[in-house]
mmCIF file of C-alpha atoms and ligand atoms in Angstrom:
data_model
loop_
_atom_site.group_PDB
_atom_site.id
_atom_site.type_symbol
_atom_site.label_atom_id
_atom_site.label_comp_id
_atom_site.label_asym_id
_atom_site.label_seq_id
_atom_site.Cartn_x
_atom_site.Cartn_y
_atom_site.Cartn_z
ATOM 1 C CA MET H 1 -12.851 -23.419 16.672
ATOM 2 C CA THR H 2 -13.424 -22.760 20.383
ATOM 3 C CA SER H 3 -16.845 -21.517 21.439
ATOM 4 C CA ASP H 4 -15.320 -18.032 22.054
ATOM 5 C CA GLU H 5 -13.993 -18.016 18.484
ATOM 6 C CA ASN H 6 -17.408 -19.100 17.222
ATOM 7 C CA VAL H 7 -19.089 -16.230 19.051
ATOM 8 C CA SER H 8 -16.481 -13.779 17.742
ATOM 9 C CA ALA H 9 -16.981 -15.076 14.190
ATOM 10 C CA THR H 10 -20.754 -14.652 14.517
ATOM 11 C CA PHE H 11 -20.346 -11.017 15.594
ATOM 12 C CA LYS H 12 -17.744 -10.274 12.923
ATOM 13 C CA ARG H 13 -20.063 -11.671 10.289
ATOM 14 C CA ALA H 14 -23.029 -9.673 11.581
ATOM 15 C CA ALA H 15 -21.078 -6.390 11.455
ATOM 16 C CA ALA H 16 -19.729 -7.217 7.988
ATOM 17 C CA GLU H 17 -23.110 -8.056 6.519
ATOM 18 C CA ARG H 18 -24.621 -4.850 7.929
ATOM 19 C CA ALA H 19 -21.804 -2.840 6.315
ATOM 20 C CA VAL H 20 -22.578 -4.327 2.905
ATOM 21 C CA ASP H 21 -26.088 -2.793 3.180
ATOM 22 C CA PHE H 22 -24.398 0.595 2.626
ATOM 23 C CA ILE H 23 -23.178 -0.377 -0.847
ATOM 24 C CA GLN H 24 -25.247 1.149 -3.654
ATOM 25 C CA PRO H 25 -25.332 0.113 -7.335
ATOM 26 C CA GLY H 26 -22.512 1.680 -9.339
ATOM 27 C CA MET H 27 -20.174 2.163 -6.389
ATOM 28 C CA VAL H 28 -16.421 1.664 -6.308
ATOM 29 C CA VAL H 29 -15.854 -0.265 -3.072
ATOM 30 C CA GLY H 30 -12.618 -0.773 -1.142
ATOM 31 C CA LEU H 31 -12.322 -4.366 0.058
ATOM 32 C CA GLY H 32 -10.504 -4.714 3.365
ATOM 33 C CA THR H 33 -8.347 -7.564 4.599
ATOM 34 C CA GLY H 34 -8.771 -10.022 7.459
ATOM 35 C CA SER H 35 -11.405 -12.427 8.716
ATOM 36 C CA THR H 36 -14.054 -9.745 9.332
ATOM 37 C CA ALA H 37 -13.579 -8.032 5.986
ATOM 38 C CA ALA H 38 -13.715 -11.455 4.309
ATOM 39 C CA TYR H 39 -17.327 -11.849 5.502
ATOM 40 C CA ALA H 40 -18.149 -8.577 3.745
ATOM 41 C CA VAL H 41 -16.473 -9.730 0.519
ATOM 42 C CA LYS H 42 -18.418 -13.002 0.682
ATOM 43 C CA ARG H 43 -21.712 -11.164 1.214
ATOM 44 C CA LEU H 44 -20.934 -8.773 -1.641
ATOM 45 C CA GLY H 45 -20.110 -11.721 -3.895
ATOM 46 C CA ALA H 46 -23.395 -13.409 -3.008
ATOM 47 C CA LEU H 47 -25.454 -10.257 -3.716
ATOM 48 C CA LEU H 48 -23.696 -9.670 -7.034
ATOM 49 C CA SER H 49 -24.105 -13.249 -8.207
ATOM 50 C CA ALA H 50 -27.786 -13.211 -7.208
ATOM 51 C CA GLY H 51 -28.206 -9.981 -9.199
ATOM 52 C CA THR H 52 -29.578 -8.198 -6.109
ATOM 53 C CA LEU H 53 -26.776 -5.656 -6.421
ATOM 54 C CA LYS H 54 -25.326 -4.519 -9.754
ATOM 55 C CA ASP H 55 -22.455 -2.545 -11.260
ATOM 56 C CA VAL H 56 -20.213 -2.605 -8.206
ATOM 57 C CA VAL H 57 -16.448 -2.864 -8.609
ATOM 58 C CA GLY H 58 -14.021 -3.632 -5.811
ATOM 59 C CA ILE H 59 -10.505 -2.488 -5.002
ATOM 60 C CA PRO H 60 -8.754 -5.148 -2.909
ATOM 61 C CA THR H 61 -6.355 -4.109 -0.149
ATOM 62 C CA SER H 62 -4.209 -7.238 -0.366
ATOM 63 C CA ARG H 63 -3.377 -10.175 -2.571
ATOM 64 C CA ALA H 64 -5.368 -12.403 -0.210
ATOM 65 C CA THR H 65 -8.484 -10.263 -0.641
ATOM 66 C CA GLU H 66 -7.900 -10.083 -4.380
ATOM 67 C CA ALA H 67 -7.830 -13.897 -4.519
ATOM 68 C CA LEU H 68 -10.981 -14.198 -2.407
ATOM 69 C CA ALA H 69 -12.900 -11.602 -4.418
ATOM 70 C CA THR H 70 -11.823 -13.166 -7.701
ATOM 71 C CA SER H 71 -12.936 -16.613 -6.521
ATOM 72 C CA LEU H 72 -16.373 -15.151 -5.741
ATOM 73 C CA GLY H 73 -16.716 -13.372 -9.080
ATOM 74 C CA VAL H 74 -16.525 -9.841 -7.610
ATOM 75 C CA PRO H 75 -15.354 -7.541 -10.448
ATOM 76 C CA LEU H 76 -12.146 -5.759 -9.489
ATOM 77 C CA THR H 77 -10.548 -2.505 -10.506
ATOM 78 C CA THR H 78 -7.552 -0.442 -9.404
ATOM 79 C CA LEU H 79 -6.872 2.981 -7.935
ATOM 80 C CA ASP H 80 -5.220 3.864 -11.252
ATOM 81 C CA VAL H 81 -8.583 3.471 -12.996
ATOM 82 C CA HIS H 82 -10.704 4.713 -10.065
ATOM 83 C CA PRO H 83 -8.565 7.002 -7.867
ATOM 84 C CA VAL H 84 -11.542 7.876 -5.674
ATOM 85 C CA VAL H 85 -13.273 5.108 -3.728
ATOM 86 C CA ASP H 86 -16.912 5.598 -2.731
ATOM 87 C CA LEU H 87 -16.903 3.316 0.265
ATOM 88 C CA THR H 88 -14.426 0.996 1.948
ATOM 89 C CA ILE H 89 -15.300 -1.776 4.377
ATOM 90 C CA ASP H 90 -12.431 -2.972 6.539
ATOM 91 C CA GLY H 91 -11.710 -4.533 9.904
ATOM 92 C CA ALA H 92 -9.442 -3.364 12.720
ATOM 93 C CA ASP H 93 -7.489 -4.806 15.617
ATOM 94 C CA GLU H 94 -8.235 -2.126 18.221
ATOM 95 C CA VAL H 95 -10.649 0.817 18.225
ATOM 96 C CA ALA H 96 -10.430 3.841 20.526
ATOM 97 C CA PRO H 97 -13.436 5.957 21.580
ATOM 98 C CA ASP H 98 -12.574 8.627 18.952
ATOM 99 C CA LEU H 99 -12.691 5.884 16.253
ATOM 100 C CA SER H 100 -8.928 5.936 15.769
ATOM 101 C CA LEU H 101 -7.564 2.458 15.102
ATOM 102 C CA ILE H 102 -4.704 0.041 15.223
ATOM 103 C CA LYS H 103 -4.687 -2.041 12.044
ATOM 104 C CA GLY H 104 -2.276 -4.399 10.368
ATOM 105 C CA GLY H 105 -2.759 -7.645 12.265
ATOM 106 C CA GLY H 106 -3.266 -9.210 8.849
ATOM 107 C CA GLY H 107 -0.201 -7.462 7.443
ATOM 108 C CA ALA H 108 -2.031 -5.345 4.857
ATOM 109 C CA LEU H 109 -1.786 -1.960 6.588
ATOM 110 C CA LEU H 110 -0.012 -0.092 3.805
ATOM 111 C CA ARG H 111 -2.501 -0.845 1.044
ATOM 112 C CA GLU H 112 -5.344 -0.562 3.566
ATOM 113 C CA LYS H 113 -4.239 2.957 4.465
ATOM 114 C CA VAL H 114 -3.770 3.970 0.823
ATOM 115 C CA VAL H 115 -7.301 2.803 0.041
ATOM 116 C CA ALA H 116 -8.728 4.375 3.228
ATOM 117 C CA GLN H 117 -7.177 7.751 2.360
ATOM 118 C CA ALA H 118 -8.693 7.515 -1.136
ATOM 119 C CA SER H 119 -12.157 6.705 0.250
ATOM 120 C CA ARG H 120 -15.083 9.050 0.762
ATOM 121 C CA ARG H 121 -16.391 6.763 3.449
ATOM 122 C CA GLU H 122 -14.444 4.260 5.583
ATOM 123 C CA ILE H 123 -16.676 1.800 7.411
ATOM 124 C CA ILE H 124 -14.858 -0.181 10.089
ATOM 125 C CA ILE H 125 -16.398 -3.442 11.252
ATOM 126 C CA VAL H 126 -15.431 -5.134 14.521
ATOM 127 C CA ASP H 127 -16.694 -7.358 17.279
ATOM 128 C CA ALA H 128 -17.050 -5.675 20.662
ATOM 129 C CA PRO H 129 -13.856 -6.997 22.366
ATOM 130 C CA LYS H 130 -11.820 -4.812 19.997
ATOM 131 C CA LEU H 131 -13.087 -1.634 21.663
ATOM 132 C CA SER H 132 -10.421 -0.094 23.859
ATOM 133 C CA PRO H 133 -10.139 2.909 26.148
ATOM 134 C CA ARG H 134 -6.775 3.826 24.615
ATOM 135 C CA LEU H 135 -4.887 2.560 21.561
ATOM 136 C CA GLY H 136 -2.046 0.211 22.456
ATOM 137 C CA SER H 137 -3.852 -1.263 25.460
ATOM 138 C CA LYS H 138 -4.689 -4.478 23.590
ATOM 139 C CA TRP H 139 -2.603 -4.690 20.460
ATOM 140 C CA PRO H 140 0.915 -3.734 19.299
ATOM 141 C CA VAL H 141 1.329 -1.195 16.514
ATOM 142 C CA PRO H 142 2.557 -2.970 13.360
ATOM 143 C CA VAL H 143 5.247 -0.958 11.618
ATOM 144 C CA GLU H 144 6.120 -1.867 8.023
ATOM 145 C CA VAL H 145 9.768 -1.191 7.279
ATOM 146 C CA LEU H 146 12.028 -1.523 4.266
ATOM 147 C CA PRO H 147 14.139 -4.704 4.467
ATOM 148 C CA PHE H 148 17.219 -2.478 3.903
ATOM 149 C CA GLY H 149 18.370 -1.483 7.362
ATOM 150 C CA TRP H 150 15.433 -3.003 9.228
ATOM 151 C CA ARG H 151 17.518 -3.654 12.355
ATOM 152 C CA SER H 152 18.244 0.076 12.561
ATOM 153 C CA GLN H 153 14.489 0.691 12.434
ATOM 154 C CA ALA H 154 13.995 -1.785 15.281
ATOM 155 C CA LEU H 155 16.512 0.202 17.390
ATOM 156 C CA PHE H 156 14.756 3.462 16.459
ATOM 157 C CA LEU H 157 11.400 2.014 17.514
ATOM 158 C CA GLU H 158 12.884 0.811 20.807
ATOM 159 C CA SER H 159 14.219 4.335 21.371
ATOM 160 C CA LEU H 160 10.578 5.505 21.131
ATOM 161 C CA GLY H 161 9.663 3.118 23.961
ATOM 162 C CA ALA H 162 8.471 0.049 22.057
ATOM 163 C CA ARG H 163 9.116 -3.588 22.750
ATOM 164 C CA VAL H 164 9.731 -4.782 19.213
ATOM 165 C CA VAL H 165 8.980 -8.226 17.806
ATOM 166 C CA VAL H 166 9.787 -9.154 14.208
ATOM 167 C CA ARG H 167 6.721 -10.744 12.663
ATOM 168 C CA LEU H 168 7.438 -14.257 11.411
ATOM 169 C CA ALA H 169 5.800 -16.330 8.702
ATOM 170 C CA LEU H 170 4.546 -19.860 9.405
ATOM 171 C CA ASP H 171 7.933 -21.296 8.362
ATOM 172 C CA GLY H 172 9.701 -19.192 11.010
ATOM 173 C CA ALA H 173 11.335 -16.824 8.507
ATOM 174 C CA PRO H 174 10.547 -13.075 8.685
ATOM 175 C CA TYR H 175 7.092 -12.346 7.284
ATOM 176 C CA HIS H 176 7.075 -10.235 4.136
ATOM 177 C CA THR H 177 4.188 -7.974 3.217
ATOM 178 C CA ASP H 178 2.644 -7.794 -0.248
ATOM 179 C CA GLN H 179 5.232 -5.055 -0.912
ATOM 180 C CA GLY H 180 8.107 -7.317 0.214
ATOM 181 C CA ASN H 181 8.689 -5.322 3.401
ATOM 182 C CA VAL H 182 9.316 -6.479 6.983
ATOM 183 C CA LEU H 183 6.773 -6.023 9.788
ATOM 184 C CA LEU H 184 7.866 -5.010 13.280
ATOM 185 C CA ASP H 185 5.126 -5.402 15.904
ATOM 186 C CA CYS H 186 5.712 -2.621 18.425
ATOM 187 C CA ASP H 187 4.217 -2.851 21.886
ATOM 188 C CA PHE H 188 4.161 0.718 23.231
ATOM 189 C CA GLY H 189 1.594 -0.070 25.932
ATOM 190 C CA PRO H 190 -1.320 2.388 26.134
ATOM 191 C CA ILE H 191 -0.386 5.292 23.838
ATOM 192 C CA SER H 192 -0.978 8.731 25.370
ATOM 193 C CA ASP H 193 -0.299 10.705 22.176
ATOM 194 C CA PRO H 194 -1.109 8.660 19.033
ATOM 195 C CA SER H 195 -0.764 11.709 16.735
ATOM 196 C CA GLY H 196 2.676 12.530 18.129
ATOM 197 C CA LEU H 197 3.798 8.926 17.725
ATOM 198 C CA ALA H 198 2.372 8.769 14.188
ATOM 199 C CA ALA H 199 4.267 11.961 13.282
ATOM 200 C CA LYS H 200 7.564 10.443 14.483
ATOM 201 C CA LEU H 201 6.934 7.257 12.494
ATOM 202 C CA ASP H 202 5.843 9.225 9.406
ATOM 203 C CA ALA H 203 9.083 11.245 9.531
ATOM 204 C CA ARG H 204 11.416 8.247 9.616
ATOM 205 C CA ALA H 205 13.067 7.117 6.363
ATOM 206 C CA GLY H 206 12.688 3.368 5.930
ATOM 207 C CA VAL H 207 9.389 3.254 7.807
ATOM 208 C CA MET H 208 7.013 2.585 4.938
ATOM 209 C CA GLU H 209 3.799 2.749 6.990
ATOM 210 C CA HIS H 210 2.388 2.034 10.431
ATOM 211 C CA GLY H 211 -0.840 0.681 11.820
ATOM 212 C CA LEU H 212 -2.078 3.859 13.519
ATOM 213 C CA PHE H 213 -5.147 4.879 11.503
ATOM 214 C CA LEU H 214 -6.072 8.321 12.808
ATOM 215 C CA ASN H 215 -8.967 10.438 11.481
ATOM 216 C CA LEU H 216 -9.772 7.930 8.750
ATOM 217 C CA THR H 217 -12.804 6.061 10.091
ATOM 218 C CA THR H 218 -16.095 7.676 9.112
ATOM 219 C CA ASP H 219 -18.370 4.920 10.421
ATOM 220 C CA LEU H 220 -17.914 2.180 12.999
ATOM 221 C CA LEU H 221 -20.123 -0.895 13.170
ATOM 222 C CA VAL H 222 -19.642 -2.885 16.370
ATOM 223 C CA ALA H 223 -21.373 -6.228 16.816
ATOM 224 C CA GLY H 224 -21.837 -7.706 20.281
ATOM 225 C CA PRO H 225 -24.364 -9.525 22.432
ATOM 226 C CA GLU H 226 -26.686 -6.498 22.396
ATOM 227 C CA GLY H 227 -26.751 -6.283 18.607
ATOM 228 C CA ILE H 228 -25.015 -3.906 16.209
ATOM 229 C CA THR H 229 -24.102 -0.343 17.115
ATOM 230 C CA HIS H 230 -23.429 2.225 14.368
ATOM 231 C CA ARG H 231 -21.245 5.196 15.314
ATOM 232 C CA VAL H 232 -20.395 8.062 12.977
ATOM 233 C CA ARG H 233 -17.212 10.063 13.594
ATOM 234 C CA GLY H 234 -17.937 13.535 14.878
ATOM 235 C CA ALA H 235 -21.622 12.783 15.551
HETATM 236 O O1 5RP U 301 -5.826 -4.669 9.638
HETATM 237 C C1 5RP U 301 -6.113 -5.767 9.235
HETATM 238 C C2 5RP U 301 -5.308 -6.492 8.231
HETATM 239 O O2 5RP U 301 -4.114 -5.816 7.937
HETATM 240 C C3 5RP U 301 -7.342 -6.441 9.716
HETATM 241 O O3 5RP U 301 -8.444 -5.664 9.366
HETATM 242 C C4 5RP U 301 -7.259 -6.603 11.206
HETATM 243 O O4 5RP U 301 -6.082 -7.337 11.518
HETATM 244 C C5 5RP U 301 -8.486 -7.335 11.757
HETATM 245 O O5 5RP U 301 -8.447 -8.678 11.365
HETATM 246 P P1 5RP U 301 -9.634 -9.672 11.703
HETATM 247 O O6 5RP U 301 -10.853 -9.142 11.020
HETATM 248 O O7 5RP U 301 -9.178 -10.995 11.139
HETATM 249 O O8 5RP U 301 -9.816 -9.717 13.194
#
């Protein structure tokens, strides 16, 4: 790890551990995906195994998070059993001043959005470099598309102004999400109308989901050199 990565990891961990303080006994908790969310899962696992926190069940947003939580002894449940989630803790790739997000760098955007929409409270945890004046300035929008006809979706996304890159797995083959779909990373540059873009993506058959998370964050915890800042949407 470079020293920059070490600093980033320290901040991610600090934000994640603060978020876990919001979990109360008896809660159903959405478990996000990615390196920042993993710190929260590890902290939750430690509190549960120490008996400091009791009767919490988690809903993982990916197979990777499911495997991590299981390895730590975090009891898991499903949205079928618990269709309403008390609190979800998840990371993000880019955060705008209105707490809208780009997510999906870890490829779990579809399940992450399903769980976020089922959650009473969505706590997003990031390190400060992820703050952005406008979505799209730092990160492409991942778009999850059905394998059937994915090249047509790439053309559609280009027609909306994106530079489209097919996400690849480590072996160089197209990456497949937990749902078996293809991910197209779409660089739109700074996005002037995220809601308008989201509406166009939502309306397209074959687009299964996209990484624009609008009006879903309730709380944002940002860790940086000055400590941790807690922002609440609308406050
Ligand atoms: O959206 C995500 C996964 O789909 C992640 O939350 C996002 O990519 C941030 O990842 P990290 O915490 O590793 O920086």
